[in-house]
Amino acid sequence: MRVVSFANYKGGVGKTTSVVNTARALTDNGFKILVVDLDPQGNSTLTLSRKNPFEHEKTVGNLLSDKDLNMADCLIPTPAGVDLMPTNLNSYPLVSSIPPNSAKRIYGLKNKLQDLEDKYDFIIIDCPPQIEGALITNAIAASDYYVLPIEGESVYALQGVDHLIQVIDLIREDTGSRIRLLGTLVTMVDTRTNAGRVVKDAIDKYFKEMVFKTIIRRNTTINKANLRNKCVCDLDPRSMGCLDYRSFAKEMIERIDQGTRKT
Ligand SMILES: Nc1ncnc2c1ncn2[C@@H]1O[C@H](COP(=O)(O)OP(=O)(O)O)[C@@H](O)[C@H]1O
Ligand SMILES: [Mg+2]
Protein backbone atom coordinates (compact mmCIF):
# COMPACT_ATOMS: atom_id res chain seq x y z
CA MET A 1 0.00 0.00 0.00
CA ARG A 2 1.56 3.28 -1.16
CA VAL A 3 0.26 6.65 -0.07
CA VAL A 4 0.71 9.50 -2.55
CA SER A 5 -0.33 13.09 -1.82
CA PHE A 6 -0.96 15.65 -4.54
CA ALA A 7 0.12 18.90 -2.93
CA ASN A 8 0.61 22.53 -3.83
CA TYR A 9 -0.31 25.45 -1.60
CA LYS A 10 -1.74 27.17 -4.66
CA GLY A 11 -5.30 26.59 -5.81
CA GLY A 12 -6.23 26.09 -9.44
CA VAL A 13 -3.07 24.22 -10.42
CA GLY A 14 -4.78 20.93 -11.26
CA LYS A 15 -4.46 19.03 -7.97
CA THR A 16 -8.03 17.75 -7.89
CA THR A 17 -8.19 17.04 -11.63
CA SER A 18 -4.96 15.07 -11.32
CA VAL A 19 -6.11 13.17 -8.23
CA VAL A 20 -9.42 11.98 -9.65
CA ASN A 21 -8.12 11.18 -13.12
CA THR A 22 -4.93 9.47 -11.98
CA ALA A 23 -6.95 7.41 -9.51
CA ARG A 24 -9.39 6.46 -12.27
CA ALA A 25 -6.56 5.61 -14.70
CA LEU A 26 -4.93 3.36 -12.10
CA THR A 27 -8.08 1.24 -11.86
CA ASP A 28 -7.56 0.28 -15.53
CA ASN A 29 -4.40 -1.50 -14.44
CA GLY A 30 -6.43 -3.49 -11.94
CA PHE A 31 -5.21 -1.57 -8.92
CA LYS A 32 -7.44 -1.02 -5.91
CA ILE A 33 -7.54 2.68 -5.18
CA LEU A 34 -8.71 4.83 -2.31
CA VAL A 35 -8.94 8.59 -2.73
CA VAL A 36 -8.82 10.61 0.48
CA ASP A 37 -10.24 14.09 -0.06
CA LEU A 38 -8.46 16.34 2.44
CA ASP A 39 -9.50 19.60 0.81
CA PRO A 40 -12.71 20.67 2.60
CA GLN A 41 -13.90 22.32 -0.60
CA GLY A 42 -14.76 18.74 -1.53
CA ASN A 43 -14.08 18.98 -5.26
CA SER A 44 -12.77 15.40 -5.52
CA THR A 45 -15.72 14.31 -3.42
CA LEU A 46 -18.15 15.95 -5.84
CA THR A 47 -16.52 14.56 -8.99
CA LEU A 48 -16.03 11.03 -7.73
CA SER A 49 -19.27 10.54 -5.79
CA ARG A 50 -21.36 12.76 -8.12
CA LYS A 51 -23.10 14.01 -4.99
CA ASN A 52 -23.11 17.33 -3.23
CA PRO A 53 -20.34 17.03 -0.61
CA PHE A 54 -22.82 18.05 2.14
CA GLU A 55 -24.85 14.90 1.44
CA HIS A 56 -22.03 12.83 2.93
CA GLU A 57 -22.74 12.38 6.61
CA LYS A 58 -19.44 10.82 7.60
CA THR A 59 -16.45 12.66 6.26
CA VAL A 60 -12.72 12.74 6.84
CA GLY A 61 -13.44 15.55 9.33
CA ASN A 62 -15.51 13.13 11.41
CA LEU A 63 -12.89 10.42 11.00
CA LEU A 64 -10.07 12.63 12.27
CA SER A 65 -12.00 14.15 15.16
CA ASP A 66 -13.85 11.10 16.47
CA LYS A 67 -11.72 8.33 17.92
CA ASP A 68 -14.56 5.82 17.66
CA LEU A 69 -14.90 6.17 13.88
CA ASN A 70 -12.98 3.88 11.55
CA MET A 71 -12.14 4.18 7.87
CA ALA A 72 -14.82 1.60 7.08
CA ASP A 73 -17.49 3.83 8.71
CA CYS A 74 -16.76 6.69 6.30
CA LEU A 75 -15.54 5.12 3.04
CA ILE A 76 -17.86 4.89 0.07
CA PRO A 77 -17.57 3.17 -3.32
CA THR A 78 -17.93 5.50 -6.32
CA PRO A 79 -19.11 5.25 -9.94
CA ALA A 80 -15.49 5.90 -10.99
CA GLY A 81 -14.48 2.52 -9.55
CA VAL A 82 -12.39 3.92 -6.72
CA ASP A 83 -13.29 4.13 -3.06
CA LEU A 84 -13.57 7.59 -1.54
CA MET A 85 -13.06 9.12 1.87
CA PRO A 86 -15.30 12.15 1.32
CA THR A 87 -15.15 15.60 2.81
CA ASN A 88 -17.07 18.85 2.91
CA LEU A 89 -16.69 22.28 4.49
CA ASN A 90 -17.80 20.91 7.88
CA SER A 91 -14.37 19.30 8.10
CA TYR A 92 -12.83 22.69 8.97
CA PRO A 93 -14.63 23.14 12.32
CA LEU A 94 -14.36 19.41 13.07
CA VAL A 95 -10.59 19.39 12.61
CA SER A 96 -10.26 22.71 14.50
CA SER A 97 -11.98 21.07 17.45
CA ILE A 98 -9.10 18.60 17.87
CA PRO A 99 -7.06 19.83 20.88
CA PRO A 100 -3.86 21.67 19.84
CA ASN A 101 -1.43 19.24 21.42
CA SER A 102 -3.29 16.09 20.43
CA ALA A 103 -1.37 13.52 18.37
CA LYS A 104 -4.50 13.32 16.21
CA ARG A 105 -3.57 16.67 14.64
CA ILE A 106 -0.54 14.92 13.15
CA TYR A 107 -1.00 11.16 13.07
CA GLY A 108 -4.80 10.84 12.93
CA LEU A 109 -4.92 9.84 9.27
CA LYS A 110 -1.77 7.72 9.37
CA ASN A 111 -3.12 5.70 12.29
CA LYS A 112 -6.53 5.18 10.76
CA LEU A 113 -5.02 4.15 7.41
CA GLN A 114 -3.23 1.35 9.22
CA ASP A 115 -6.61 -0.27 9.89
CA LEU A 116 -6.88 -0.87 6.16
CA GLU A 117 -3.88 -3.18 6.15
CA ASP A 118 -3.28 -3.92 2.48
CA LYS A 119 -6.77 -3.47 1.14
CA TYR A 120 -5.61 -0.89 -1.44
CA ASP A 121 -2.65 -0.73 -3.80
CA PHE A 122 -2.58 3.06 -3.75
CA ILE A 123 -4.08 5.72 -1.55
CA ILE A 124 -4.20 9.09 -3.29
CA ILE A 125 -4.67 12.20 -1.19
CA ASP A 126 -6.08 15.48 -2.52
CA CYS A 127 -4.43 18.10 -0.31
CA PRO A 128 -5.89 21.47 0.67
CA PRO A 129 -4.22 24.52 -0.92
CA GLN A 130 -2.36 25.35 2.27
CA ILE A 131 1.16 25.25 3.55
CA GLU A 132 0.34 24.65 7.20
CA GLY A 133 -2.42 23.35 9.39
CA ALA A 134 -3.68 20.03 10.70
CA LEU A 135 -4.96 18.77 7.34
CA ILE A 136 -1.72 19.20 5.41
CA THR A 137 0.28 17.91 8.39
CA ASN A 138 -1.87 14.77 8.49
CA ALA A 139 -1.34 14.28 4.75
CA ILE A 140 2.44 14.62 5.03
CA ALA A 141 2.68 12.36 8.07
CA ALA A 142 0.71 9.63 6.29
CA SER A 143 2.35 9.78 2.85
CA ASP A 144 5.20 7.90 1.21
CA TYR A 145 5.41 10.34 -1.69
CA TYR A 146 4.05 13.60 -2.95
CA VAL A 147 3.40 14.75 -6.48
CA LEU A 148 3.67 18.50 -7.03
CA PRO A 149 1.24 19.62 -9.73
CA ILE A 150 2.38 22.87 -11.25
CA GLU A 151 0.55 25.03 -13.76
CA GLY A 152 2.44 25.03 -17.03
CA GLU A 153 1.05 28.28 -18.28
CA SER A 154 1.46 30.56 -15.34
CA VAL A 155 4.52 32.76 -15.13
CA TYR A 156 4.08 32.53 -11.36
CA ALA A 157 4.18 28.73 -11.44
CA LEU A 158 7.54 28.48 -9.68
CA GLN A 159 6.92 31.26 -7.20
CA GLY A 160 6.99 29.87 -3.68
CA VAL A 161 7.74 26.24 -4.59
CA ASP A 162 11.11 26.29 -2.82
CA HIS A 163 9.30 27.42 0.33
CA LEU A 164 6.69 24.70 -0.08
CA ILE A 165 9.36 22.01 -0.47
CA GLN A 166 11.22 23.34 2.60
CA VAL A 167 8.06 23.30 4.69
CA ILE A 168 7.24 19.73 3.62
CA ASP A 169 10.82 18.71 4.51
CA LEU A 170 10.46 20.30 7.96
CA ILE A 171 7.13 18.58 8.62
CA ARG A 172 8.68 15.34 7.35
CA GLU A 173 11.43 15.63 9.97
CA ASP A 174 9.08 16.65 12.76
CA THR A 175 6.64 13.83 12.11
CA GLY A 176 9.10 11.07 11.20
CA SER A 177 7.32 10.76 7.84
CA ARG A 178 8.90 8.94 4.90
CA ILE A 179 7.45 11.39 2.43
CA ARG A 180 9.57 12.44 -0.53
CA LEU A 181 8.96 14.22 -3.78
CA LEU A 182 7.99 11.68 -6.43
CA GLY A 183 7.98 14.33 -9.12
CA THR A 184 6.57 17.51 -10.56
CA LEU A 185 3.56 17.15 -12.84
CA VAL A 186 3.18 20.02 -15.29
CA THR A 187 -0.50 20.62 -15.95
CA MET A 188 -2.56 22.75 -18.33
CA VAL A 189 0.33 22.99 -20.77
CA ASP A 190 -0.14 24.76 -24.06
CA THR A 191 3.03 24.03 -25.98
CA ARG A 192 1.78 26.06 -28.92
CA THR A 193 2.18 29.35 -27.10
CA ASN A 194 5.45 31.05 -26.39
CA ALA A 195 4.47 31.58 -22.74
CA GLY A 196 3.78 27.85 -22.43
CA ARG A 197 7.24 26.96 -23.74
CA VAL A 198 9.00 29.55 -21.56
CA VAL A 199 7.27 28.32 -18.39
CA LYS A 200 7.95 24.65 -19.22
CA ASP A 201 11.65 25.43 -19.80
CA ALA A 202 11.86 27.25 -16.47
CA ILE A 203 10.21 24.31 -14.67
CA ASP A 204 12.60 21.84 -16.38
CA LYS A 205 15.61 23.93 -15.34
CA TYR A 206 14.42 24.12 -11.75
CA PHE A 207 13.30 20.51 -11.17
CA LYS A 208 15.47 18.72 -13.76
CA GLU A 209 14.88 14.95 -13.74
CA MET A 210 12.14 15.34 -11.12
CA VAL A 211 9.76 16.63 -13.81
CA PHE A 212 7.54 13.81 -15.07
CA LYS A 213 8.01 13.18 -18.80
CA THR A 214 4.24 13.13 -19.18
CA ILE A 215 2.74 16.58 -19.37
CA ILE A 216 -0.98 17.23 -19.00
CA ARG A 217 -2.00 19.32 -21.94
CA ARG A 218 -4.71 21.95 -21.70
CA ASN A 219 -7.77 20.12 -22.93
CA THR A 220 -11.39 21.29 -22.96
CA THR A 221 -12.66 17.72 -22.43
CA ILE A 222 -11.06 17.80 -18.98
CA ASN A 223 -13.05 20.92 -18.14
CA LYS A 224 -16.23 19.38 -19.54
CA ALA A 225 -15.68 16.23 -17.51
CA ASN A 226 -15.15 18.26 -14.33
CA LEU A 227 -18.36 20.19 -15.01
CA ARG A 228 -20.28 16.92 -15.35
CA ASN A 229 -18.65 15.35 -12.28
CA LYS A 230 -16.99 12.69 -14.36
CA CYS A 231 -13.49 11.45 -14.92
CA VAL A 232 -12.20 12.42 -18.34
CA CYS A 233 -11.74 8.76 -19.39
CA ASP A 234 -15.40 8.09 -18.57
CA LEU A 235 -16.52 11.05 -20.68
CA ASP A 236 -14.24 10.41 -23.68
CA PRO A 237 -11.60 7.69 -23.58
CA ARG A 238 -10.03 9.00 -26.79
CA SER A 239 -9.58 12.56 -25.54
CA MET A 240 -6.14 14.06 -25.05
CA GLY A 241 -6.93 14.46 -21.35
CA CYS A 242 -7.65 10.75 -20.92
CA LEU A 243 -4.50 9.75 -22.82
CA ASP A 244 -2.36 12.14 -20.77
CA TYR A 245 -3.66 10.89 -17.41
CA ARG A 246 -3.24 7.24 -18.48
CA SER A 247 0.31 7.97 -19.47
CA PHE A 248 0.95 9.82 -16.21
CA ALA A 249 -0.47 6.98 -14.11
CA LYS A 250 1.89 4.56 -15.86
CA GLU A 251 4.89 6.81 -15.30
CA MET A 252 3.95 7.35 -11.66
CA ILE A 253 3.89 3.59 -11.02
CA GLU A 254 7.24 3.16 -12.80
CA ARG A 255 8.83 5.81 -10.58
CA ILE A 256 7.44 4.21 -7.44
CA ASP A 257 8.71 0.79 -8.58
CA GLN A 258 12.18 2.19 -9.29
CA GLY A 259 12.29 3.94 -5.91
CA THR A 260 11.21 0.76 -4.16
CA ARG A 261 13.95 -1.28 -5.81
CA LYS A 262 16.64 1.26 -4.85
CA THR A 263 15.70 1.39 -1.18
N1 LIG B 1 -5.46 19.96 -18.38
C1 LIG B 1 -6.48 20.82 -18.19
N2 LIG B 1 -7.08 21.38 -19.26
C2 LIG B 1 -8.09 22.26 -19.11
N3 LIG B 1 -8.58 22.63 -17.90
C3 LIG B 1 -8.04 22.10 -16.80
C4 LIG B 1 -6.97 21.16 -16.88
N4 LIG B 1 -6.63 20.79 -15.60
C5 LIG B 1 -7.45 21.47 -14.79
N5 LIG B 1 -8.30 22.27 -15.48
C6 LIG B 1 -9.31 23.18 -14.94
O1 LIG B 1 -8.64 24.11 -14.11
C7 LIG B 1 -9.41 24.41 -12.95
C8 LIG B 1 -8.58 24.12 -11.68
O2 LIG B 1 -8.27 22.74 -11.61
P1 LIG B 1 -8.34 21.93 -10.24
O3 LIG B 1 -7.96 20.54 -10.56
O4 LIG B 1 -9.65 22.15 -9.57
O5 LIG B 1 -7.17 22.63 -9.41
P2 LIG B 1 -6.86 22.61 -7.83
O6 LIG B 1 -7.41 21.35 -7.26
O7 LIG B 1 -5.36 22.69 -7.77
O8 LIG B 1 -7.50 23.84 -7.26
C9 LIG B 1 -10.67 23.57 -13.05
O9 LIG B 1 -11.69 24.38 -13.57
C10 LIG B 1 -10.31 22.47 -14.03
O10 LIG B 1 -11.45 22.03 -14.77
MG1 LIG C 1 -8.76 21.11 -5.66
XYZ file of C-alpha atoms in Angstrom, residues 186-191 215-219 222 239-241 243-244:
17
model
C 3.179 20.016 -15.288
C -0.503 20.615 -15.950
C -2.558 22.750 -18.328
C 0.328 22.992 -20.774
C -0.144 24.757 -24.057
C 3.033 24.033 -25.981
C 2.742 16.581 -19.371
C -0.976 17.228 -19.000
C -1.996 19.322 -21.941
C -4.713 21.948 -21.704
C -7.772 20.123 -22.934
C -11.065 17.800 -18.976
C -9.582 12.564 -25.536
C -6.139 14.062 -25.045
C -6.933 14.458 -21.348
C -4.498 9.750 -22.816
C -2.364 12.136 -20.769
